[in-house]
Amino acid sequence: DTGVSQNPRHKITKRGQNVTFRCDPISEHNRLYWYRQTLGQGPEFLTYFQNEAQLEKSRLLSDRFSAERPKGSFSTLEIQRTEQGDSAMYLCASSFANYGYTFGSGTRLTVV
Amino acid sequence: TQLLEQSPQFLSIQEGENLTVYCNSSSVFSSLQWYRQEPGEGPVLLVTVVTGGEVKKLKRLTFQFGDARKDSSLHITAAQPGDTGLYLCAGGNTGNQFYFGTGTSLTVIP
């Protein structure tokens, strides 16, 4: 069990560019979550998958954001036409059923 | 959105002192979790409490879930520099996500 892996750890991009992040959850976990965290704040929920089905999306997830989890394994989060306000730490977590989350180390996005 | 407010927001204490962090909400949760997060890393789960009035101890950390399942506290005895970090509470229901609190940033000075 190697835990939850997120790549890349850091991403700097110019405003207007598209970015994609990847999350590899713990293999036995059927649930996968994406959260966003800004400095000094708690994580904010973005979206949730159970296996390959995306079951819930936050209103924070504008149409520029899209997430997938093909085959119920790894997940990707894509942000199109990035804005400076998208700068944050993007956290992925996985769990089995409704037990506690195991978080990855996050991807820190900086939009310049 | 089910808001969880934590207090204090910042706490700086000397090594060996005791402290309590509070997590309050107007919403009822079926379970509540506490996490600790270090800079540049994801939160790490410390404990889950599910029963109103429940008290759990983890070495020098004592967690309590309020009787009405709307609030929780974390008490640390004889704090050590290794306890430094951001402490987050998160409330969940029968739904699929946990709502995180605003966090308490703890600094323990050697």
PDB file of C-alpha atoms in Angstrom:
ATOM      1  CA  ASP A   1       0.000   0.000   0.000  1.00  0.00           C
ATOM      2  CA  THR A   2       1.752   3.121  -1.229  1.00  0.00           C
ATOM      3  CA  GLY A   3      -0.954   5.556  -0.136  1.00  0.00           C
ATOM      4  CA  VAL A   4      -2.599   8.144  -2.349  1.00  0.00           C
ATOM      5  CA  SER A   5      -0.290   9.541  -5.007  1.00  0.00           C
ATOM      6  CA  GLN A   6      -0.768  12.886  -6.722  1.00  0.00           C
ATOM      7  CA  ASN A   7       1.132  14.277  -9.679  1.00  0.00           C
ATOM      8  CA  PRO A   8       2.567  16.729 -10.257  1.00  0.00           C
ATOM      9  CA  ARG A   9       3.392  18.111  -6.789  1.00  0.00           C
ATOM     10  CA  HIS A  10       3.723  21.620  -8.159  1.00  0.00           C
ATOM     11  CA  LYS A  11       2.446  23.295 -11.299  1.00  0.00           C
ATOM     12  CA  ILE A  12       3.042  26.846 -12.470  1.00  0.00           C
ATOM     13  CA  THR A  13       1.007  27.899 -15.466  1.00  0.00           C
ATOM     14  CA  LYS A  14       0.133  31.056 -17.325  1.00  0.00           C
ATOM     15  CA  ARG A  15      -3.365  32.412 -17.117  1.00  0.00           C
ATOM     16  CA  GLY A  16      -5.535  30.951 -19.856  1.00  0.00           C
ATOM     17  CA  GLN A  17      -3.656  27.672 -20.138  1.00  0.00           C
ATOM     18  CA  ASN A  18      -5.174  24.273 -19.417  1.00  0.00           C
ATOM     19  CA  VAL A  19      -3.777  22.032 -16.691  1.00  0.00           C
ATOM     20  CA  THR A  20      -4.434  18.421 -15.717  1.00  0.00           C
ATOM     21  CA  PHE A  21      -3.692  16.744 -12.408  1.00  0.00           C
ATOM     22  CA  ARG A  22      -3.617  13.034 -11.683  1.00  0.00           C
ATOM     23  CA  CYS A  23      -4.541  11.085  -8.553  1.00  0.00           C
ATOM     24  CA  ASP A  24      -3.821   7.420  -7.911  1.00  0.00           C
ATOM     25  CA  PRO A  25      -5.888   6.259  -4.920  1.00  0.00           C
ATOM     26  CA  ILE A  26      -5.316   3.319  -2.609  1.00  0.00           C
ATOM     27  CA  SER A  27      -6.248   0.328  -4.733  1.00  0.00           C
ATOM     28  CA  GLU A  28      -8.838  -1.120  -2.342  1.00  0.00           C
ATOM     29  CA  HIS A  29     -10.689   2.189  -1.978  1.00  0.00           C
ATOM     30  CA  ASN A  30     -13.832   2.597  -4.038  1.00  0.00           C
ATOM     31  CA  ARG A  31     -14.388   6.271  -3.249  1.00  0.00           C
ATOM     32  CA  LEU A  32     -12.310   9.160  -4.542  1.00  0.00           C
ATOM     33  CA  TYR A  33     -12.641  12.831  -3.681  1.00  0.00           C
ATOM     34  CA  TRP A  34     -11.159  16.072  -4.943  1.00  0.00           C
ATOM     35  CA  TYR A  35     -10.829  19.030  -2.595  1.00  0.00           C
ATOM     36  CA  ARG A  36      -9.313  22.484  -3.026  1.00  0.00           C
ATOM     37  CA  GLN A  37      -7.504  24.286  -0.236  1.00  0.00           C
ATOM     38  CA  THR A  38      -6.289  27.869  -0.116  1.00  0.00           C
ATOM     39  CA  LEU A  39      -3.774  29.182   2.374  1.00  0.00           C
ATOM     40  CA  GLY A  40      -5.098  29.293   5.914  1.00  0.00           C
ATOM     41  CA  GLN A  41      -8.382  27.592   5.068  1.00  0.00           C
ATOM     42  CA  GLY A  42      -9.781  24.110   5.388  1.00  0.00           C
ATOM     43  CA  PRO A  43     -10.262  21.952   2.291  1.00  0.00           C
ATOM     44  CA  GLU A  44     -13.346  22.696   0.175  1.00  0.00           C
ATOM     45  CA  PHE A  45     -15.163  19.833  -1.508  1.00  0.00           C
ATOM     46  CA  LEU A  46     -15.088  19.777  -5.313  1.00  0.00           C
ATOM     47  CA  THR A  47     -16.310  16.381  -6.481  1.00  0.00           C
ATOM     48  CA  TYR A  48     -16.698  12.728  -5.524  1.00  0.00           C
ATOM     49  CA  PHE A  49     -16.552   9.403  -7.363  1.00  0.00           C
ATOM     50  CA  GLN A  50     -17.770   6.007  -6.313  1.00  0.00           C
ATOM     51  CA  ASN A  51     -15.925   3.596  -8.546  1.00  0.00           C
ATOM     52  CA  GLU A  52     -16.127   5.206 -12.006  1.00  0.00           C
ATOM     53  CA  ALA A  53     -19.333   7.162 -11.394  1.00  0.00           C
ATOM     54  CA  GLN A  54     -19.119  10.855 -10.538  1.00  0.00           C
ATOM     55  CA  LEU A  55     -21.893  11.116  -7.965  1.00  0.00           C
ATOM     56  CA  GLU A  56     -21.566  14.620  -6.609  1.00  0.00           C
ATOM     57  CA  LYS A  57     -20.184  17.961  -7.765  1.00  0.00           C
ATOM     58  CA  SER A  58     -19.863  21.172  -5.800  1.00  0.00           C
ATOM     59  CA  ARG A  59     -21.117  24.496  -7.087  1.00  0.00           C
ATOM     60  CA  LEU A  60     -17.468  25.520  -6.787  1.00  0.00           C
ATOM     61  CA  LEU A  61     -16.785  23.278  -9.768  1.00  0.00           C
ATOM     62  CA  SER A  62     -17.406  25.658 -12.661  1.00  0.00           C
ATOM     63  CA  ASP A  63     -17.720  24.477 -16.237  1.00  0.00           C
ATOM     64  CA  ARG A  64     -13.970  25.054 -16.639  1.00  0.00           C
ATOM     65  CA  PHE A  65     -13.346  22.141 -14.287  1.00  0.00           C
ATOM     66  CA  SER A  66     -13.828  18.526 -15.286  1.00  0.00           C
ATOM     67  CA  ALA A  67     -12.941  15.335 -13.479  1.00  0.00           C
ATOM     68  CA  GLU A  68     -12.857  11.750 -14.642  1.00  0.00           C
ATOM     69  CA  ARG A  69     -12.178   8.374 -13.121  1.00  0.00           C
ATOM     70  CA  PRO A  70     -12.043   5.878 -15.964  1.00  0.00           C
ATOM     71  CA  LYS A  71     -12.400   2.259 -14.898  1.00  0.00           C
ATOM     72  CA  GLY A  72     -12.727   3.319 -11.283  1.00  0.00           C
ATOM     73  CA  SER A  73      -8.990   3.517 -10.759  1.00  0.00           C
ATOM     74  CA  PHE A  74      -6.954   6.724 -11.101  1.00  0.00           C
ATOM     75  CA  SER A  75      -8.631  10.091 -11.540  1.00  0.00           C
ATOM     76  CA  THR A  76      -7.789  13.269 -13.414  1.00  0.00           C
ATOM     77  CA  LEU A  77      -8.865  16.822 -12.698  1.00  0.00           C
ATOM     78  CA  GLU A  78      -8.607  19.249 -15.600  1.00  0.00           C
ATOM     79  CA  ILE A  79      -8.917  23.003 -15.381  1.00  0.00           C
ATOM     80  CA  GLN A  80      -9.413  24.821 -18.662  1.00  0.00           C
ATOM     81  CA  ARG A  81      -8.579  28.477 -19.276  1.00  0.00           C
ATOM     82  CA  THR A  82      -6.983  28.864 -15.850  1.00  0.00           C
ATOM     83  CA  GLU A  83      -7.528  32.052 -13.857  1.00  0.00           C
ATOM     84  CA  GLN A  84      -5.462  33.509 -11.031  1.00  0.00           C
ATOM     85  CA  GLY A  85      -8.248  32.605  -8.623  1.00  0.00           C
ATOM     86  CA  ASP A  86      -7.630  28.947  -9.404  1.00  0.00           C
ATOM     87  CA  SER A  87      -4.304  29.104  -7.561  1.00  0.00           C
ATOM     88  CA  ALA A  88      -4.611  26.685  -4.655  1.00  0.00           C
ATOM     89  CA  MET A  89      -3.611  23.285  -3.365  1.00  0.00           C
ATOM     90  CA  TYR A  90      -5.676  20.561  -5.029  1.00  0.00           C
ATOM     91  CA  LEU A  91      -6.056  17.560  -2.752  1.00  0.00           C
ATOM     92  CA  CYS A  92      -7.198  14.091  -3.673  1.00  0.00           C
ATOM     93  CA  ALA A  93      -8.448  11.621  -1.070  1.00  0.00           C
ATOM     94  CA  SER A  94      -9.720   8.076  -1.205  1.00  0.00           C
ATOM     95  CA  SER A  95     -11.723   5.952   1.199  1.00  0.00           C
ATOM     96  CA  PHE A  96     -13.465   2.628   1.495  1.00  0.00           C
ATOM     97  CA  ALA A  97     -17.167   3.255   1.996  1.00  0.00           C
ATOM     98  CA  ASN A  98     -17.660   6.122   4.449  1.00  0.00           C
ATOM     99  CA  TYR A  99     -14.567   5.586   6.527  1.00  0.00           C
ATOM    100  CA  GLY A 100     -11.969   8.285   7.018  1.00  0.00           C
ATOM    101  CA  TYR A 101     -10.129   9.746   4.110  1.00  0.00           C
ATOM    102  CA  THR A 102      -6.553   9.079   3.134  1.00  0.00           C
ATOM    103  CA  PHE A 103      -5.243  12.196   1.453  1.00  0.00           C
ATOM    104  CA  GLY A 104      -2.476  12.572  -1.053  1.00  0.00           C
ATOM    105  CA  SER A 105       0.202  15.239  -0.692  1.00  0.00           C
ATOM    106  CA  GLY A 106      -1.635  17.511  -3.097  1.00  0.00           C
ATOM    107  CA  THR A 107      -0.797  19.451  -6.226  1.00  0.00           C
ATOM    108  CA  ARG A 108      -0.007  23.102  -5.667  1.00  0.00           C
ATOM    109  CA  LEU A 109      -1.165  25.171  -8.618  1.00  0.00           C
ATOM    110  CA  THR A 110       0.112  28.682  -9.212  1.00  0.00           C
ATOM    111  CA  VAL A 111      -1.458  30.671 -12.045  1.00  0.00           C
ATOM    112  CA  VAL A 112       0.637  33.658 -13.110  1.00  0.00           C
TER     113      VAL A 112
ATOM    114  CA  THR B   1     -23.071  24.082   2.991  1.00  0.00           C
ATOM    115  CA  GLN B   2     -22.711  22.874   6.545  1.00  0.00           C
ATOM    116  CA  LEU B   3     -20.277  25.217   8.242  1.00  0.00           C
ATOM    117  CA  LEU B   4     -17.836  24.123  10.882  1.00  0.00           C
ATOM    118  CA  GLU B   5     -16.081  26.872  12.796  1.00  0.00           C
ATOM    119  CA  GLN B   6     -12.909  26.212  14.712  1.00  0.00           C
ATOM    120  CA  SER B   7     -11.403  28.241  17.495  1.00  0.00           C
ATOM    121  CA  PRO B   8      -8.939  29.578  18.085  1.00  0.00           C
ATOM    122  CA  GLN B   9      -7.737  30.195  14.546  1.00  0.00           C
ATOM    123  CA  PHE B  10      -4.131  30.512  15.709  1.00  0.00           C
ATOM    124  CA  LEU B  11      -2.486  29.217  18.867  1.00  0.00           C
ATOM    125  CA  SER B  12       1.122  29.571  19.963  1.00  0.00           C
ATOM    126  CA  ILE B  13       2.168  27.900  23.216  1.00  0.00           C
ATOM    127  CA  GLN B  14       5.273  26.761  25.048  1.00  0.00           C
ATOM    128  CA  GLU B  15       6.331  23.144  25.105  1.00  0.00           C
ATOM    129  CA  GLY B  16       4.718  21.315  28.016  1.00  0.00           C
ATOM    130  CA  GLU B  17       1.546  23.406  28.141  1.00  0.00           C
ATOM    131  CA  ASN B  18      -1.954  22.024  27.645  1.00  0.00           C
ATOM    132  CA  LEU B  19      -4.402  23.302  25.043  1.00  0.00           C
ATOM    133  CA  THR B  20      -7.915  22.780  23.753  1.00  0.00           C
ATOM    134  CA  VAL B  21      -9.204  23.372  20.222  1.00  0.00           C
ATOM    135  CA  TYR B  22     -12.913  23.692  19.531  1.00  0.00           C
ATOM    136  CA  CYS B  23     -15.049  22.785  16.530  1.00  0.00           C
ATOM    137  CA  ASN B  24     -18.614  24.106  16.430  1.00  0.00           C
ATOM    138  CA  SER B  25     -21.527  23.914  14.042  1.00  0.00           C
ATOM    139  CA  SER B  26     -25.246  24.567  13.953  1.00  0.00           C
ATOM    140  CA  SER B  27     -25.642  21.301  12.037  1.00  0.00           C
ATOM    141  CA  VAL B  28     -25.855  17.792  13.413  1.00  0.00           C
ATOM    142  CA  PHE B  29     -23.334  15.288  12.088  1.00  0.00           C
ATOM    143  CA  SER B  30     -23.433  11.520  12.214  1.00  0.00           C
ATOM    144  CA  SER B  31     -19.662  11.419  12.549  1.00  0.00           C
ATOM    145  CA  LEU B  32     -16.831  13.827  13.080  1.00  0.00           C
ATOM    146  CA  GLN B  33     -13.189  13.460  12.261  1.00  0.00           C
ATOM    147  CA  TRP B  34     -10.036  15.290  13.280  1.00  0.00           C
ATOM    148  CA  TYR B  35      -7.057  15.667  10.966  1.00  0.00           C
ATOM    149  CA  ARG B  36      -3.591  17.151  11.340  1.00  0.00           C
ATOM    150  CA  GLN B  37      -1.887  18.782   8.377  1.00  0.00           C
ATOM    151  CA  GLU B  38       1.714  19.856   7.960  1.00  0.00           C
ATOM    152  CA  PRO B  39       2.790  22.513   5.444  1.00  0.00           C
ATOM    153  CA  GLY B  40       2.872  21.222   1.884  1.00  0.00           C
ATOM    154  CA  GLU B  41       1.223  17.926   2.764  1.00  0.00           C
ATOM    155  CA  GLY B  42      -2.286  16.527   2.816  1.00  0.00           C
ATOM    156  CA  PRO B  43      -4.268  16.166   6.061  1.00  0.00           C
ATOM    157  CA  VAL B  44      -3.711  12.977   8.074  1.00  0.00           C
ATOM    158  CA  LEU B  45      -6.636  11.391   9.896  1.00  0.00           C
ATOM    159  CA  LEU B  46      -6.248  11.310  13.685  1.00  0.00           C
ATOM    160  CA  VAL B  47      -9.607  10.017  14.894  1.00  0.00           C
ATOM    161  CA  THR B  48     -13.263   9.449  14.021  1.00  0.00           C
ATOM    162  CA  VAL B  49     -16.037   9.874  16.609  1.00  0.00           C
ATOM    163  CA  VAL B  50     -19.574   8.731  15.896  1.00  0.00           C
ATOM    164  CA  THR B  51     -21.546   8.705  19.153  1.00  0.00           C
ATOM    165  CA  GLY B  52     -22.799  11.804  20.971  1.00  0.00           C
ATOM    166  CA  GLY B  53     -20.744  12.276  24.148  1.00  0.00           C
ATOM    167  CA  GLU B  54     -18.033   9.920  22.919  1.00  0.00           C
ATOM    168  CA  VAL B  55     -14.508  10.478  24.219  1.00  0.00           C
ATOM    169  CA  LYS B  56     -11.475   8.980  22.520  1.00  0.00           C
ATOM    170  CA  LYS B  57      -7.882   9.158  23.694  1.00  0.00           C
ATOM    171  CA  LEU B  58      -4.847   8.879  21.471  1.00  0.00           C
ATOM    172  CA  LYS B  59      -1.757   9.141  23.670  1.00  0.00           C
ATOM    173  CA  ARG B  60      -1.661  12.814  24.737  1.00  0.00           C
ATOM    174  CA  LEU B  61      -4.670  13.759  22.570  1.00  0.00           C
ATOM    175  CA  THR B  62      -8.241  13.562  23.870  1.00  0.00           C
ATOM    176  CA  PHE B  63     -11.156  13.989  21.478  1.00  0.00           C
ATOM    177  CA  GLN B  64     -14.752  14.566  22.528  1.00  0.00           C
ATOM    178  CA  PHE B  65     -17.936  14.601  20.447  1.00  0.00           C
ATOM    179  CA  GLY B  66     -20.695  16.785  21.867  1.00  0.00           C
ATOM    180  CA  ASP B  67     -23.865  15.181  23.180  1.00  0.00           C
ATOM    181  CA  ALA B  68     -25.903  16.814  20.414  1.00  0.00           C
ATOM    182  CA  ARG B  69     -23.325  15.827  17.776  1.00  0.00           C
ATOM    183  CA  LYS B  70     -22.898  19.470  16.705  1.00  0.00           C
ATOM    184  CA  ASP B  71     -19.537  20.192  18.273  1.00  0.00           C
ATOM    185  CA  SER B  72     -16.258  18.602  19.216  1.00  0.00           C
ATOM    186  CA  SER B  73     -13.072  19.390  21.064  1.00  0.00           C
ATOM    187  CA  LEU B  74      -9.471  18.291  20.893  1.00  0.00           C
ATOM    188  CA  HIS B  75      -7.353  18.532  24.032  1.00  0.00           C
ATOM    189  CA  ILE B  76      -3.589  18.098  23.933  1.00  0.00           C
ATOM    190  CA  THR B  77      -1.712  17.465  27.151  1.00  0.00           C
ATOM    191  CA  ALA B  78       1.937  18.488  27.538  1.00  0.00           C
ATOM    192  CA  ALA B  79       2.301  19.771  23.993  1.00  0.00           C
ATOM    193  CA  GLN B  80       5.497  19.004  22.120  1.00  0.00           C
ATOM    194  CA  PRO B  81       7.075  20.752  19.112  1.00  0.00           C
ATOM    195  CA  GLY B  82       6.081  17.748  16.997  1.00  0.00           C
ATOM    196  CA  ASP B  83       2.430  18.628  17.615  1.00  0.00           C
ATOM    197  CA  THR B  84       2.856  21.774  15.518  1.00  0.00           C
ATOM    198  CA  GLY B  85       0.501  21.818  12.539  1.00  0.00           C
ATOM    199  CA  LEU B  86      -2.934  22.727  11.240  1.00  0.00           C
ATOM    200  CA  TYR B  87      -5.707  20.859  13.034  1.00  0.00           C
ATOM    201  CA  LEU B  88      -8.878  20.344  11.032  1.00  0.00           C
ATOM    202  CA  CYS B  89     -12.223  18.967  12.065  1.00  0.00           C
ATOM    203  CA  ALA B  90     -14.556  17.486   9.471  1.00  0.00           C
ATOM    204  CA  GLY B  91     -18.213  16.562   9.868  1.00  0.00           C
ATOM    205  CA  GLY B  92     -20.027  13.939   7.857  1.00  0.00           C
ATOM    206  CA  ASN B  93     -23.517  12.553   7.491  1.00  0.00           C
ATOM    207  CA  THR B  94     -24.990   9.668   5.590  1.00  0.00           C
ATOM    208  CA  GLY B  95     -24.048  11.510   2.438  1.00  0.00           C
ATOM    209  CA  ASN B  96     -20.803  11.067   0.693  1.00  0.00           C
ATOM    210  CA  GLN B  97     -18.572  13.946   1.704  1.00  0.00           C
ATOM    211  CA  PHE B  98     -17.110  15.486   4.799  1.00  0.00           C
ATOM    212  CA  TYR B  99     -17.274  19.226   5.428  1.00  0.00           C
ATOM    213  CA  PHE B 100     -14.068  20.658   6.808  1.00  0.00           C
ATOM    214  CA  GLY B 101     -13.680  23.337   9.415  1.00  0.00           C
ATOM    215  CA  THR B 102     -11.649  26.491   9.077  1.00  0.00           C
ATOM    216  CA  GLY B 103      -8.663  24.991  10.894  1.00  0.00           C
ATOM    217  CA  THR B 104      -6.562  25.833  13.954  1.00  0.00           C
ATOM    218  CA  SER B 105      -2.898  26.538  13.339  1.00  0.00           C
ATOM    219  CA  LEU B 106      -0.892  25.352  16.346  1.00  0.00           C
ATOM    220  CA  THR B 107       2.716  26.284  17.028  1.00  0.00           C
ATOM    221  CA  VAL B 108       4.515  24.683  19.959  1.00  0.00           C
ATOM    222  CA  ILE B 109       7.648  26.570  20.910  1.00  0.00           C
ATOM    223  CA  PRO B 110      10.539  24.500  22.314  1.00  0.00           C
TER     224      PRO B 110
END
